[in-house]
Coordinates of C-alpha atoms (C1' of nucleotides) in Angstrom, one line a residue:
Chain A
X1 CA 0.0 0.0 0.0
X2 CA 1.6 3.2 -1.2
X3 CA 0.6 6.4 0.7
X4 CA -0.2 9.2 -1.3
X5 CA 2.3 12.8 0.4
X6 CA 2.3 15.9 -0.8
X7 CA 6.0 16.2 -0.3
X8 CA 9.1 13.8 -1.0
X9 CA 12.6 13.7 -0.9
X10 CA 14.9 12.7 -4.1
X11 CA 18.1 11.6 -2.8
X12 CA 20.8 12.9 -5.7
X13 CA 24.5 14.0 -6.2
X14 CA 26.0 16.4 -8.1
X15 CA 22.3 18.4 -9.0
X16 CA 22.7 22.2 -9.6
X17 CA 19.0 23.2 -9.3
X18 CA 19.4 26.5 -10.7
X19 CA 21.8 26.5 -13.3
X20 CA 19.7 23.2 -14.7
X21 CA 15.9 25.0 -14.2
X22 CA 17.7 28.4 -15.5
X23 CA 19.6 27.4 -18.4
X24 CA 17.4 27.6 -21.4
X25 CA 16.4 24.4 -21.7
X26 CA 12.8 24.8 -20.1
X27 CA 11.2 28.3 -19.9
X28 CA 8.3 28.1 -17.1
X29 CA 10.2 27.8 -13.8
X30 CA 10.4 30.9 -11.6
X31 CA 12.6 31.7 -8.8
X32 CA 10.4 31.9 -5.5
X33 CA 10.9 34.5 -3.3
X34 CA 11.7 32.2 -0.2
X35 CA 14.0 29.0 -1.3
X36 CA 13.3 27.0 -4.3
X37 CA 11.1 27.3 -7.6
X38 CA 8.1 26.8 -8.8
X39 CA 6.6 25.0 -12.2
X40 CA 4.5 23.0 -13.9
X41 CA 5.6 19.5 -14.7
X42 CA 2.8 16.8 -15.9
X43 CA -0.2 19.0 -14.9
X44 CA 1.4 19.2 -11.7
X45 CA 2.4 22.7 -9.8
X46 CA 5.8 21.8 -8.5
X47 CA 8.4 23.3 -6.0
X48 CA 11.2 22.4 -5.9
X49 CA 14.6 23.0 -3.2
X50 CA 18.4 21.8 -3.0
X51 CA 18.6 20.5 0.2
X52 CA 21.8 18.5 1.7
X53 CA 21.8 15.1 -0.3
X54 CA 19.2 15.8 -2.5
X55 CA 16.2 17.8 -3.8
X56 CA 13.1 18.0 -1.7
X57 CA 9.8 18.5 -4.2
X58 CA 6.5 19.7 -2.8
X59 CA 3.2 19.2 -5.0
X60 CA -0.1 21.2 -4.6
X61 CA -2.5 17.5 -4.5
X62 CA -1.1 14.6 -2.7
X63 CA 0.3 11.5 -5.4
X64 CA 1.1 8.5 -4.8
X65 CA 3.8 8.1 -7.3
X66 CA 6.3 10.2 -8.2
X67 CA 8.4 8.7 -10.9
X68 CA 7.0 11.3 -13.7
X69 CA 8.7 13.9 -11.6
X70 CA 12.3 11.1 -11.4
X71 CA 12.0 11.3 -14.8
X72 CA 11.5 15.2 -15.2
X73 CA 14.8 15.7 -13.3
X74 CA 16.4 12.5 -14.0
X75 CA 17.6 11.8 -11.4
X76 CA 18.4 8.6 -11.7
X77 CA 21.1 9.7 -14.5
X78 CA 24.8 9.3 -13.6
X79 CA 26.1 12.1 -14.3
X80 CA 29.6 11.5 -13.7
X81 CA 29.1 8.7 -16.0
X82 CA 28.2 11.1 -19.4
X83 CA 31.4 13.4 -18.1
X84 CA 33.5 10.6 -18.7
X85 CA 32.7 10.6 -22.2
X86 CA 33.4 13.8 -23.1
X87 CA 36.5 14.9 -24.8
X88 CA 39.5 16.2 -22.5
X89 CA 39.9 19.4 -24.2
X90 CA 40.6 22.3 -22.4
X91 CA 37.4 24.6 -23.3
X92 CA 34.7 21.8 -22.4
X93 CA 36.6 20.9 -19.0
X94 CA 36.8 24.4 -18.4
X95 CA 32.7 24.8 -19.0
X96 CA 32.1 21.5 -17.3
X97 CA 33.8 22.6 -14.5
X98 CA 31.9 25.7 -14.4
X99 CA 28.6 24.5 -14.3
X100 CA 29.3 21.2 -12.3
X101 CA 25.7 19.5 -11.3
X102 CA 24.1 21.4 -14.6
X103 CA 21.5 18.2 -16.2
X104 CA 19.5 18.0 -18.7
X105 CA 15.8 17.3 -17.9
X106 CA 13.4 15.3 -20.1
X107 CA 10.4 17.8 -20.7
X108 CA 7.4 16.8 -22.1
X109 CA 7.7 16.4 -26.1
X110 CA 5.0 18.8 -27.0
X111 CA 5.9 21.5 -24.5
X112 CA 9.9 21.6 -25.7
X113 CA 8.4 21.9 -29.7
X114 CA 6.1 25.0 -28.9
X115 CA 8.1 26.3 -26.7
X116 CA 11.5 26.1 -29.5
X117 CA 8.9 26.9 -32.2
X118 CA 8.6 30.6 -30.1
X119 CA 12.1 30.9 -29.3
X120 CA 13.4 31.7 -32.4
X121 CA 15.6 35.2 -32.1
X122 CA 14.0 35.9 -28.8
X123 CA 16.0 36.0 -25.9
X124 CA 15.1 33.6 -23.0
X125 CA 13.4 36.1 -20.9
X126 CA 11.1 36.6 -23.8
X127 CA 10.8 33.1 -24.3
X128 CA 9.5 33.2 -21.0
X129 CA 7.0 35.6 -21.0
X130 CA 5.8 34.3 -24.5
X131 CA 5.1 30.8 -23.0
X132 CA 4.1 31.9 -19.8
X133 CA 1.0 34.2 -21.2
X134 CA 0.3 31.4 -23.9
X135 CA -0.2 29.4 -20.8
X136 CA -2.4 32.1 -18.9
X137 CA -4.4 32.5 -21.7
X138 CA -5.1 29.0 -23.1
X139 CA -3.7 26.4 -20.3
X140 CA -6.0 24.7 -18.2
X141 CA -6.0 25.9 -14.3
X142 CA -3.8 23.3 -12.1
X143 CA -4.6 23.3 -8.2
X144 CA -2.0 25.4 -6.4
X145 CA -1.3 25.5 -2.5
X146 CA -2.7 28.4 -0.3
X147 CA -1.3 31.7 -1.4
X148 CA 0.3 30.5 -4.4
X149 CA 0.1 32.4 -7.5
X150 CA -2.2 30.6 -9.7
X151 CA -0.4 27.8 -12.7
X152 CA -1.4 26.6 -15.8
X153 CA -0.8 23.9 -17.5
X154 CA 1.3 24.1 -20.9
X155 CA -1.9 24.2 -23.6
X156 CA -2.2 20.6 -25.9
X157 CA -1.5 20.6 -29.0
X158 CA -5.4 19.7 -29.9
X159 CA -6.0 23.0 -28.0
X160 CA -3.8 25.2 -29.3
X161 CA -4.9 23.7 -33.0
X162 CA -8.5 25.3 -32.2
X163 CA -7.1 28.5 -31.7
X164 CA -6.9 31.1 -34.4
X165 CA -3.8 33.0 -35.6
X166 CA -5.0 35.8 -34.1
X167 CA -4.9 35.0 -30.5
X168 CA -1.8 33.4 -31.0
X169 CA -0.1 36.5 -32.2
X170 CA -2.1 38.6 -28.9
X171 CA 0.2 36.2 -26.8
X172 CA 3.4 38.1 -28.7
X173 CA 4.6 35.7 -30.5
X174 CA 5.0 37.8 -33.8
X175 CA 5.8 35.7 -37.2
X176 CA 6.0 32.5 -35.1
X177 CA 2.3 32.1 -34.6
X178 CA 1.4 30.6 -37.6
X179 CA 4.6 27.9 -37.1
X180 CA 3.1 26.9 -33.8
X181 CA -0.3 26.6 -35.4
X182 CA 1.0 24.5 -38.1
X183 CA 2.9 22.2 -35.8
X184 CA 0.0 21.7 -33.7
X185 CA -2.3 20.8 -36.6
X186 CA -0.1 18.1 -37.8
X187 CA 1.0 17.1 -33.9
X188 CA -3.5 17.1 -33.1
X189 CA -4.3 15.1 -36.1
X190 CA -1.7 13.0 -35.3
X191 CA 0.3 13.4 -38.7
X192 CA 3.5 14.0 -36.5
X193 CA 3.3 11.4 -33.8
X194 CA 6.4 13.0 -30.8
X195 CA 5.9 10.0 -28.5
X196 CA 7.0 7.9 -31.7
X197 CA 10.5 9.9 -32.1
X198 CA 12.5 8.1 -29.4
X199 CA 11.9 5.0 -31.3
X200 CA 13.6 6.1 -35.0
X201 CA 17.0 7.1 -35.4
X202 CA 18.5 10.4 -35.3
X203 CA 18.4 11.7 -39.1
X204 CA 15.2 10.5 -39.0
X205 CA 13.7 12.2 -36.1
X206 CA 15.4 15.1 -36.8
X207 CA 13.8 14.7 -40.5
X208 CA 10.1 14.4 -39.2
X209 CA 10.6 17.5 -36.9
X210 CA 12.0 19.4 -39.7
X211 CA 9.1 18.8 -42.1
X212 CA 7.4 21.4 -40.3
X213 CA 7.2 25.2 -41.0
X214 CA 9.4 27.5 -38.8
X215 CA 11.6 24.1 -37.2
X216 CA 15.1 23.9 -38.7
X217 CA 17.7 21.4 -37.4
X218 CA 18.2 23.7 -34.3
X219 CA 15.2 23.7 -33.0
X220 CA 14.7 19.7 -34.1
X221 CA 18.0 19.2 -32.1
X222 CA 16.3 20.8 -28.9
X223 CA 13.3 18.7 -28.9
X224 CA 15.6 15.7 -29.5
X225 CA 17.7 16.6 -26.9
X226 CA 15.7 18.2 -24.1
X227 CA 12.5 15.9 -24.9
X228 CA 13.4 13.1 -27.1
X229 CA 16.2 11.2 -25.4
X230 CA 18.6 11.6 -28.0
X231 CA 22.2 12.4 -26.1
X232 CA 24.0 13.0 -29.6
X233 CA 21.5 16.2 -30.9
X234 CA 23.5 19.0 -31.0
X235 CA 21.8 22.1 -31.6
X236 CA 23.6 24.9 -32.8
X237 CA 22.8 28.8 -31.6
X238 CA 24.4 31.9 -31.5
X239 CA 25.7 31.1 -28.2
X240 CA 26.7 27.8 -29.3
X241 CA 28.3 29.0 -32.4
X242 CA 30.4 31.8 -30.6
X243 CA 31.4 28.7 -28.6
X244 CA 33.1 26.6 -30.8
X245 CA 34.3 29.5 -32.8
X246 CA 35.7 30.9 -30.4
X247 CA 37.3 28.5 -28.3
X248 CA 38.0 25.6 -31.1
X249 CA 38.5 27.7 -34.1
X250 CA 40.2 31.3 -33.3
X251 CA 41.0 33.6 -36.1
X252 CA 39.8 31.3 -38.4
X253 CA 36.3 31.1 -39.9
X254 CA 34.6 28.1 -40.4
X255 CA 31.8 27.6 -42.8
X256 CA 27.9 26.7 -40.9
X257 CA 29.1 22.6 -42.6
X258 CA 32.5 22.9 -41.4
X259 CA 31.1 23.6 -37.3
X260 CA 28.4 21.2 -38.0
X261 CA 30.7 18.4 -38.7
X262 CA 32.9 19.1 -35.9
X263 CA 29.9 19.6 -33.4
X264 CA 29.0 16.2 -34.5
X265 CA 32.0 14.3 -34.5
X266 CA 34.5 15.7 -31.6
X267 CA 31.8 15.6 -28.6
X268 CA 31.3 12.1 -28.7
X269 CA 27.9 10.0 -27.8
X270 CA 27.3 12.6 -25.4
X271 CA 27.4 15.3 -27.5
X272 CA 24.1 17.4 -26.4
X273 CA 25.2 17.3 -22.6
X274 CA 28.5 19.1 -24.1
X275 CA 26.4 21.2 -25.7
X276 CA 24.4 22.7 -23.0
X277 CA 27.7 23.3 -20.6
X278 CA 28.9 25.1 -23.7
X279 CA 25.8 27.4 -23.8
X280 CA 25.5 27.7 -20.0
X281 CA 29.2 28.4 -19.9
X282 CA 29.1 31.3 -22.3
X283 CA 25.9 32.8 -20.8
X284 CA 27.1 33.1 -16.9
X285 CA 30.9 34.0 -17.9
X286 CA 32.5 37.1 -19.6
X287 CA 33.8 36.2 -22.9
X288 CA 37.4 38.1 -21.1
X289 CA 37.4 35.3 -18.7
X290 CA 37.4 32.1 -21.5
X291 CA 40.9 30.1 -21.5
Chain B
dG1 C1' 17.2 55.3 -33.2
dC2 C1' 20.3 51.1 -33.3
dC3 C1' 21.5 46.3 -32.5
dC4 C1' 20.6 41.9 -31.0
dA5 C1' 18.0 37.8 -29.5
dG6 C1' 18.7 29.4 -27.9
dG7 C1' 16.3 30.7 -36.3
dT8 C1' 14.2 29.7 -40.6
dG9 C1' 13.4 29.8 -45.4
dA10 C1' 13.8 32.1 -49.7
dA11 C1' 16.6 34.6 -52.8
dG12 C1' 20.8 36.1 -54.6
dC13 C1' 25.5 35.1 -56.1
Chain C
dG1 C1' 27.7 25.7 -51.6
dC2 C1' 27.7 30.3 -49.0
dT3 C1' 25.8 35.1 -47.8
dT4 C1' 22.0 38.2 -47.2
dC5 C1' 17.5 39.4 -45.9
dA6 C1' 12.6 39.6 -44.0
dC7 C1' 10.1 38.0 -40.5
dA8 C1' 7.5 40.6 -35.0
dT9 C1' 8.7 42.2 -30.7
dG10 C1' 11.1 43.9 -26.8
dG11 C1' 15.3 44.9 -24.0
dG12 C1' 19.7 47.1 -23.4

DNA sequence: GCCCAGGTGAAGC
DNA sequence: GCTTCACATGGG
């Protein structure tokens, strides 16, 4: 007989909290004024705090089960396991140890698309407040605790396919409006079937994700990465791009093929967890202060 | 005002 | 193949 809480405890090593809710892989976590932060995972509210050993997570209903939030975090991951795969060169060890205990979650398919689909030149605090207003307006109210500020759940795909252009473009969303509303046609009439992904191979995920309007092989290598379960997408930004330019290829200047090839052969099987210590590494520290 | 932002797709060499 | 540009919108 499992008891149904309100509150766990998810014993874990090596877990930055905030540089992995804050790095630009998921856009709906908020900083709470007291410790911890606050979400929506699964249609649940979350909060979640580093504490000594671990992470303790508080939900608004009590459940029974919490492996959809294990998964969320992934705990479970060894971490120190994908670092060993990574290349010894003097850059990425640098970043990695930067931005020790930075993970990569496993967001919800769905969410990571839309949410990419909007992100294109936005920065991530406009990202935010794009998804978090989408959200407002067309998410369905999840139960919060007392004196919480009321959550949403991330809108379906079958719900955001009924909207019109229109409303889509009130949530400021600009040129990317009729992209999302593409992608969630095909994703509600089950043309473009996400939970299928995992099972095809790279080229051809990234393939099916690129057959729609507006989604380019970066934004097919965040849903791969950050949703899919493929550790070897690679997606390629400006930050990511100023990366390996500038710290694998100074004072030279290598074509988009040339830094695609190398981003996907020097990383290894790992390659996406490179990837984001790159990007969070070039974020948080001054370009003056790269080796 | 100007430049840029976790891009993409089309058009021009 | 590579470079340039439009596409909405907001922040610095």
């Amino acid at each position: 007989m499992v008891t149904a809480a309100s509150s766990t405890f998810l014993a874990v090593r090596d877990y930055d909290l905030g540089a992995t809710l804050d790095c630009g892989q998921a856009f709906r976590w908020r900083r709470l004024p007291g410790p911890g932060w606050a979400g929506v995972v699964a249609g649940h509210w979350v909060r979640l705090c580093a504490v000594p050993g671990g992470l303790e997570a508080q939900v608004a209903e009590p459940v029974a089960d919490w492996g959809w939030l294990r998964h969320y975090l992934q705990v479970d991951l060894d971490l120190e396991a994908v670092l060993r795969t990574f290349p010894a060169d003097p850059p990425l060890q640098a970043a990695v140890a930067a931005c020790r205990g930075l993970r990569l979650l496993r967001q919800d398919p769905w969410e990571c698309l839309a949410s990419f689909i909007l992100s294109s030149t936005k920065q991530i605090v406009q990202i935010r407040q794009i998804v978090e207003l989408l959200c407002a307006r067309h998410g369905e109210p999840v139960a919060v605790p007392p004196g919480a500020e009321p959550a949403f759940a991330f809108p379906s795909a079958a719900r955001v396919a009924g909207l019109g252009e229109g409303e889509l473009r009130a949530c400021k969303m600009g040129f990317r409006a009729p992209h999302l509303l593409g992608a969630a046609r095909r994703v509600a009439a089950g043309e473009l079937d996400l939970g299928r992904l995992p099972g095809l191979s790279l080229a051809e995920a990234r393939g099916r994700l690129m057959s729609l309007r507006g989604v380019g092989d970066k934004i097919a290598d965040c849903v791969l990465l950050f949703a899919g379960g493929f550790p070897g997408a690679f997606p390629v930004d400006v930050w990511v791009r100023r990366a390996l330019r500038e710290l694998y290829f100074p004072r030279r200047r290598p074509s988009p093929r040339r830094l695609r090839e190398f981003a996907d052969t020097h990383f290894g099987p790992q390659a996406g967890y490179a990837q984001q210590y790159l990007f969070h590494y070039m974020r948080t520290h001054a370009p003056a202060a790269l080796p």
